[in-house]
Coordinates of C-alpha atoms and ligand atoms in Angstrom, one line a residue:
M30 CA 0.0 0.2 0.0
E31 CA 2.6 2.7 1.2
I32 CA 4.9 1.2 -1.6
T33 CA 2.1 2.0 -4.4
K34 CA 1.7 5.2 -2.9
L35 CA 5.5 6.3 -3.0
A36 CA 5.6 4.6 -6.4
Q37 CA 2.6 6.7 -7.7
A38 CA 4.2 10.1 -6.2
I39 CA 7.4 9.8 -8.3
D40 CA 5.6 8.7 -11.3
Q41 CA 3.5 11.7 -11.0
A42 CA 6.3 14.0 -10.7
V43 CA 8.3 12.2 -13.7
L44 CA 5.0 12.9 -15.7
D45 CA 4.5 16.9 -14.4
A46 CA 8.2 17.6 -14.6
K47 CA 7.6 19.0 -10.9
P48 CA 9.9 17.8 -8.1
I49 CA 8.7 16.6 -4.8
Q50 CA 9.5 16.2 -1.1
Q51 CA 12.4 13.5 -0.5
L52 CA 10.5 10.3 0.2
S53 CA 12.7 9.8 3.1
A54 CA 11.4 13.2 4.6
Q55 CA 7.8 11.7 5.3
T56 CA 8.8 8.0 6.0
E57 CA 11.4 6.1 6.8
F58 CA 12.3 3.1 4.4
D59 CA 15.3 0.5 3.8
L60 CA 17.2 -0.5 0.8
D61 CA 14.5 -3.4 -0.3
T62 CA 11.8 -1.1 -0.1
S63 CA 13.6 1.6 -2.2
Y64 CA 13.9 -1.2 -5.0
A65 CA 10.3 -2.3 -4.6
I66 CA 9.3 1.3 -5.0
Q67 CA 11.4 1.5 -7.7
A68 CA 9.8 -1.6 -9.6
A69 CA 6.5 0.0 -8.7
S70 CA 6.8 3.0 -10.6
L71 CA 8.2 1.5 -13.5
Q72 CA 5.4 -0.9 -13.6
L73 CA 3.1 2.2 -13.6
R74 CA 5.3 3.3 -16.9
Y75 CA 5.1 -0.2 -18.6
D76 CA 1.4 0.1 -18.0
R77 CA 1.4 3.2 -20.1
G78 CA 3.4 1.4 -23.2
E79 CA 7.1 1.9 -22.4
K80 CA 9.2 -1.0 -22.7
L81 CA 12.2 -2.1 -20.7
I82 CA 15.2 -1.8 -22.7
G83 CA 18.1 -2.5 -20.0
L84 CA 19.6 -1.5 -17.0
K85 CA 22.0 1.4 -15.7
M86 CA 24.5 1.5 -13.1
G87 CA 25.3 4.4 -10.9
F88 CA 27.8 5.7 -8.4
T89 CA 30.4 3.6 -10.0
S90 CA 32.9 6.2 -10.1
E91 CA 34.5 8.4 -7.2
A92 CA 33.7 11.8 -9.2
K93 CA 29.9 10.9 -9.4
M94 CA 30.1 9.5 -5.8
K95 CA 31.7 12.9 -4.2
Q96 CA 29.6 15.1 -6.4
M97 CA 26.0 13.4 -4.9
G98 CA 27.6 12.7 -1.6
V99 CA 26.4 8.7 -1.6
H100 CA 28.7 6.2 -1.5
D101 CA 27.2 2.8 -3.0
L102 CA 26.6 1.2 -5.9
I103 CA 22.7 1.5 -7.4
W104 CA 21.1 0.3 -10.2
G105 CA 18.0 1.3 -12.4
R106 CA 15.8 0.6 -15.2
L107 CA 16.1 2.0 -18.9
T108 CA 12.9 2.1 -21.2
D109 CA 12.3 2.7 -24.7
A110 CA 10.5 5.9 -23.8
M111 CA 13.9 7.6 -22.3
L112 CA 15.9 7.1 -25.7
I113 CA 16.9 10.3 -27.6
E114 CA 18.2 9.5 -31.3
Q115 CA 21.8 10.4 -32.1
G116 CA 21.9 13.9 -32.8
G117 CA 18.3 14.6 -31.5
E118 CA 16.8 16.9 -29.4
L119 CA 16.4 17.1 -25.3
P120 CA 13.3 19.6 -24.8
L121 CA 13.9 20.8 -21.2
S122 CA 10.3 21.2 -20.6
K123 CA 9.8 17.5 -20.6
F124 CA 12.6 17.4 -17.4
I125 CA 12.7 19.2 -13.8
H126 CA 16.3 20.3 -13.7
P127 CA 18.3 17.7 -15.8
R128 CA 22.1 17.0 -15.8
A129 CA 24.1 14.9 -18.4
E130 CA 27.2 12.3 -17.9
P131 CA 29.2 10.7 -19.9
E132 CA 29.0 7.2 -20.0
I133 CA 30.2 3.4 -21.6
C134 CA 27.2 1.7 -22.6
F135 CA 27.2 -2.2 -23.7
R136 CA 24.9 -4.2 -25.8
V137 CA 23.6 -7.7 -24.8
S138 CA 24.1 -10.4 -27.4
K139 CA 22.4 -13.1 -25.5
A140 CA 20.2 -13.8 -22.0
I141 CA 22.2 -13.7 -19.1
E142 CA 20.9 -16.2 -16.3
G143 CA 23.0 -15.3 -13.6
E144 CA 25.6 -13.6 -12.0
L145 CA 28.7 -13.2 -14.4
T146 CA 32.1 -12.2 -14.1
A147 CA 33.9 -9.5 -15.6
E148 CA 35.8 -12.1 -17.8
E149 CA 32.5 -14.0 -18.6
C150 CA 30.8 -10.4 -19.9
R151 CA 32.5 -10.4 -22.6
N152 CA 30.9 -13.7 -24.2
Y153 CA 27.3 -11.6 -23.6
V154 CA 28.3 -8.7 -25.5
D155 CA 28.1 -7.5 -28.8
G156 CA 28.7 -4.0 -28.8
V157 CA 30.1 -1.0 -26.9
A158 CA 29.3 2.3 -27.3
A159 CA 29.9 5.9 -26.2
A160 CA 26.7 7.3 -24.4
I161 CA 25.4 10.5 -22.4
E162 CA 22.8 9.6 -19.5
V163 CA 20.5 12.2 -18.4
I164 CA 19.7 12.1 -15.1
D165 CA 16.6 14.3 -13.7
S166 CA 16.3 13.6 -10.1
R167 CA 12.5 14.1 -8.9
Y168 CA 13.6 15.6 -5.9
E169 CA 13.6 19.4 -5.1
Q170 CA 17.4 20.7 -5.1
F171 CA 18.7 17.5 -6.8
K172 CA 19.3 16.0 -3.3
F173 CA 18.7 12.7 -1.6
S174 CA 19.6 9.8 0.4
L175 CA 20.7 6.3 -1.1
E176 CA 17.2 5.2 -0.2
D177 CA 15.6 8.0 -1.9
V178 CA 17.7 7.9 -5.1
I179 CA 17.1 4.3 -5.7
A180 CA 13.1 4.4 -5.2
D181 CA 13.6 7.3 -7.7
N182 CA 15.1 4.7 -10.5
C183 CA 18.5 6.2 -9.9
S184 CA 17.7 9.7 -11.7
S185 CA 17.1 7.8 -14.6
A186 CA 15.9 10.1 -17.5
A187 CA 17.0 10.0 -20.8
L188 CA 19.9 8.6 -22.7
V189 CA 21.9 8.6 -26.2
I190 CA 24.0 5.8 -27.3
G191 CA 26.5 6.5 -29.9
D192 CA 27.1 4.0 -33.2
W193 CA 27.8 0.6 -31.7
Q194 CA 31.8 -0.4 -31.8
D195 CA 33.6 -3.8 -31.6
P196 CA 33.5 -5.0 -27.8
T197 CA 36.5 -6.9 -28.4
Q198 CA 38.9 -4.2 -28.1
P199 CA 40.5 -2.8 -25.1
L200 CA 38.4 -0.8 -22.8
A201 CA 41.0 0.1 -20.1
D202 CA 42.3 3.9 -20.1
L203 CA 40.1 5.2 -22.4
S204 CA 39.7 9.2 -21.9
I205 CA 36.3 10.2 -21.6
S206 CA 34.8 13.4 -22.1
L207 CA 31.7 15.5 -22.4
E208 CA 31.7 18.7 -24.1
V209 CA 29.1 21.4 -24.4
N210 CA 29.2 23.5 -27.9
G211 CA 32.2 21.7 -28.4
E212 CA 34.2 22.4 -25.3
A213 CA 35.2 19.9 -23.2
V214 CA 33.7 20.5 -19.9
Q215 CA 34.3 17.3 -17.9
T216 CA 37.0 14.8 -18.5
G217 CA 37.7 11.3 -17.0
S218 CA 39.1 7.9 -17.7
S219 CA 37.3 4.7 -18.6
D220 CA 39.0 3.5 -15.4
A221 CA 37.2 5.6 -13.2
I222 CA 34.3 3.3 -13.7
L223 CA 35.1 0.8 -11.1
G224 CA 38.6 0.5 -12.2
D225 CA 37.3 -1.4 -15.4
P226 CA 33.9 -0.8 -17.4
W227 CA 33.4 -4.6 -17.5
K228 CA 33.0 -4.8 -13.5
S229 CA 30.3 -2.2 -13.8
M230 CA 28.2 -4.7 -16.2
A231 CA 29.7 -7.7 -13.8
A232 CA 27.9 -6.2 -11.1
A233 CA 24.8 -5.2 -13.5
T234 CA 24.4 -9.2 -13.6
R235 CA 24.8 -9.6 -10.0
L236 CA 22.0 -7.1 -8.9
A237 CA 19.7 -8.4 -11.6
V238 CA 19.7 -12.0 -10.2
K239 CA 19.3 -10.7 -6.7
Y240 CA 16.3 -8.6 -7.4
G241 CA 14.8 -10.9 -9.9
E242 CA 15.6 -8.9 -12.9
H243 CA 16.2 -10.5 -16.4
I244 CA 19.0 -9.2 -18.7
K245 CA 17.8 -10.0 -22.3
A246 CA 19.4 -10.1 -26.0
G247 CA 19.4 -6.7 -27.1
D248 CA 19.4 -5.0 -23.5
V249 CA 21.8 -2.1 -23.0
I250 CA 23.7 -1.7 -19.9
M251 CA 25.1 1.8 -19.4
A252 CA 28.2 1.4 -17.1
G253 CA 28.0 4.5 -15.2
A254 CA 29.4 8.1 -15.6
A255 CA 33.1 8.7 -15.3
T256 CA 32.9 12.2 -14.1
S257 CA 30.8 14.5 -12.6
A258 CA 27.1 15.2 -14.2
I259 CA 26.5 19.1 -15.5
F260 CA 23.4 21.0 -15.6
L261 CA 21.6 21.4 -19.0
E262 CA 20.7 24.6 -20.7
A263 CA 18.6 25.4 -23.6
G264 CA 20.9 26.2 -27.0
Q265 CA 23.5 23.8 -25.6
S266 CA 24.8 20.9 -28.1
V267 CA 26.0 18.5 -25.8
A268 CA 28.3 15.7 -26.7
A269 CA 30.3 12.5 -25.1
Q270 CA 33.5 11.4 -26.7
V271 CA 35.4 8.5 -25.6
Q272 CA 38.4 7.7 -26.9
N273 CA 38.3 4.6 -29.8
L274 CA 34.5 4.5 -29.3
G275 CA 33.6 7.8 -30.9
A276 CA 30.9 9.9 -29.8
A277 CA 27.1 10.4 -28.9
G278 CA 25.4 13.6 -28.5
F279 CA 21.9 15.7 -28.7
N280 CA 21.0 19.5 -28.5
V281 CA 19.1 21.1 -25.6
S282 CA 16.1 22.7 -26.8
Ligands
OOG304 C1 21.9 9.4 -9.6 C2 22.4 8.3 -10.8 C3 24.1 8.3 -10.7 C4 26.0 7.4 -12.2 O1 26.1 7.3 -13.7 O2 26.4 7.5 -11.7 C5 24.5 7.4 -12.0 C6 22.4 10.7 -9.7 O3 23.6 11.2 -9.7 O4 21.4 11.8 -9.5 O5 23.4 7.7 -13.0
MG305 MG1 24.7 7.6 -15.0

């Protein structure tokens, strides 16, 4: 009952593009309940016809943990309604206070039934790409506890994925940057993602098992930002550049 109510509050904030008070300010709940609220709020999206397209990992880099003051791995769900096409538009009016962060994205080649090691993950991926995740906390001031952010589907709001590249190439120590109007505003390395982006994918398989989520062929897995996120403003052209993997970008309108 409580879970349904809290999930509806989150979902309504998404639909209205209006922030709400942190759920933890109203009621106390634990991590398992946070994930139950996340699942229930996603169900409301599925009921409207949205489709699950994969998972995202969060707080896989020190830069992100420091920026948001939260220190634990989190994961959320991505739907087709969040996808922006490469070079497409992000309309600010549909979001509350969106931020962008540069990421690496994996494409899954076959269903994953159990927990995989970083080594084993390589046999389940047929593409890797530069990507941008747009996060838009549904909470006032973009402030939250770990429980709050998980309940809010880890701030997931939108994503753009660049062209798929050969996943057998090395992903260690690739330079990653976020550019606004052609100028780098954040720079980092793929090593910032748990020391190796494949480890983030392995963590996604572990958490999927733990929470009963299924990873299917064609799903995408976002490994988490390598740098801090930046606030978006109308008129910006935003791009993530990943060494050897190319770019992903959109325009803010
Ligand atoms: C939570 C989402 C974190 C990442 O890549 O670390 C995340 C947030 O920062 O609002 O997506
Ligand atoms: Mg992210």
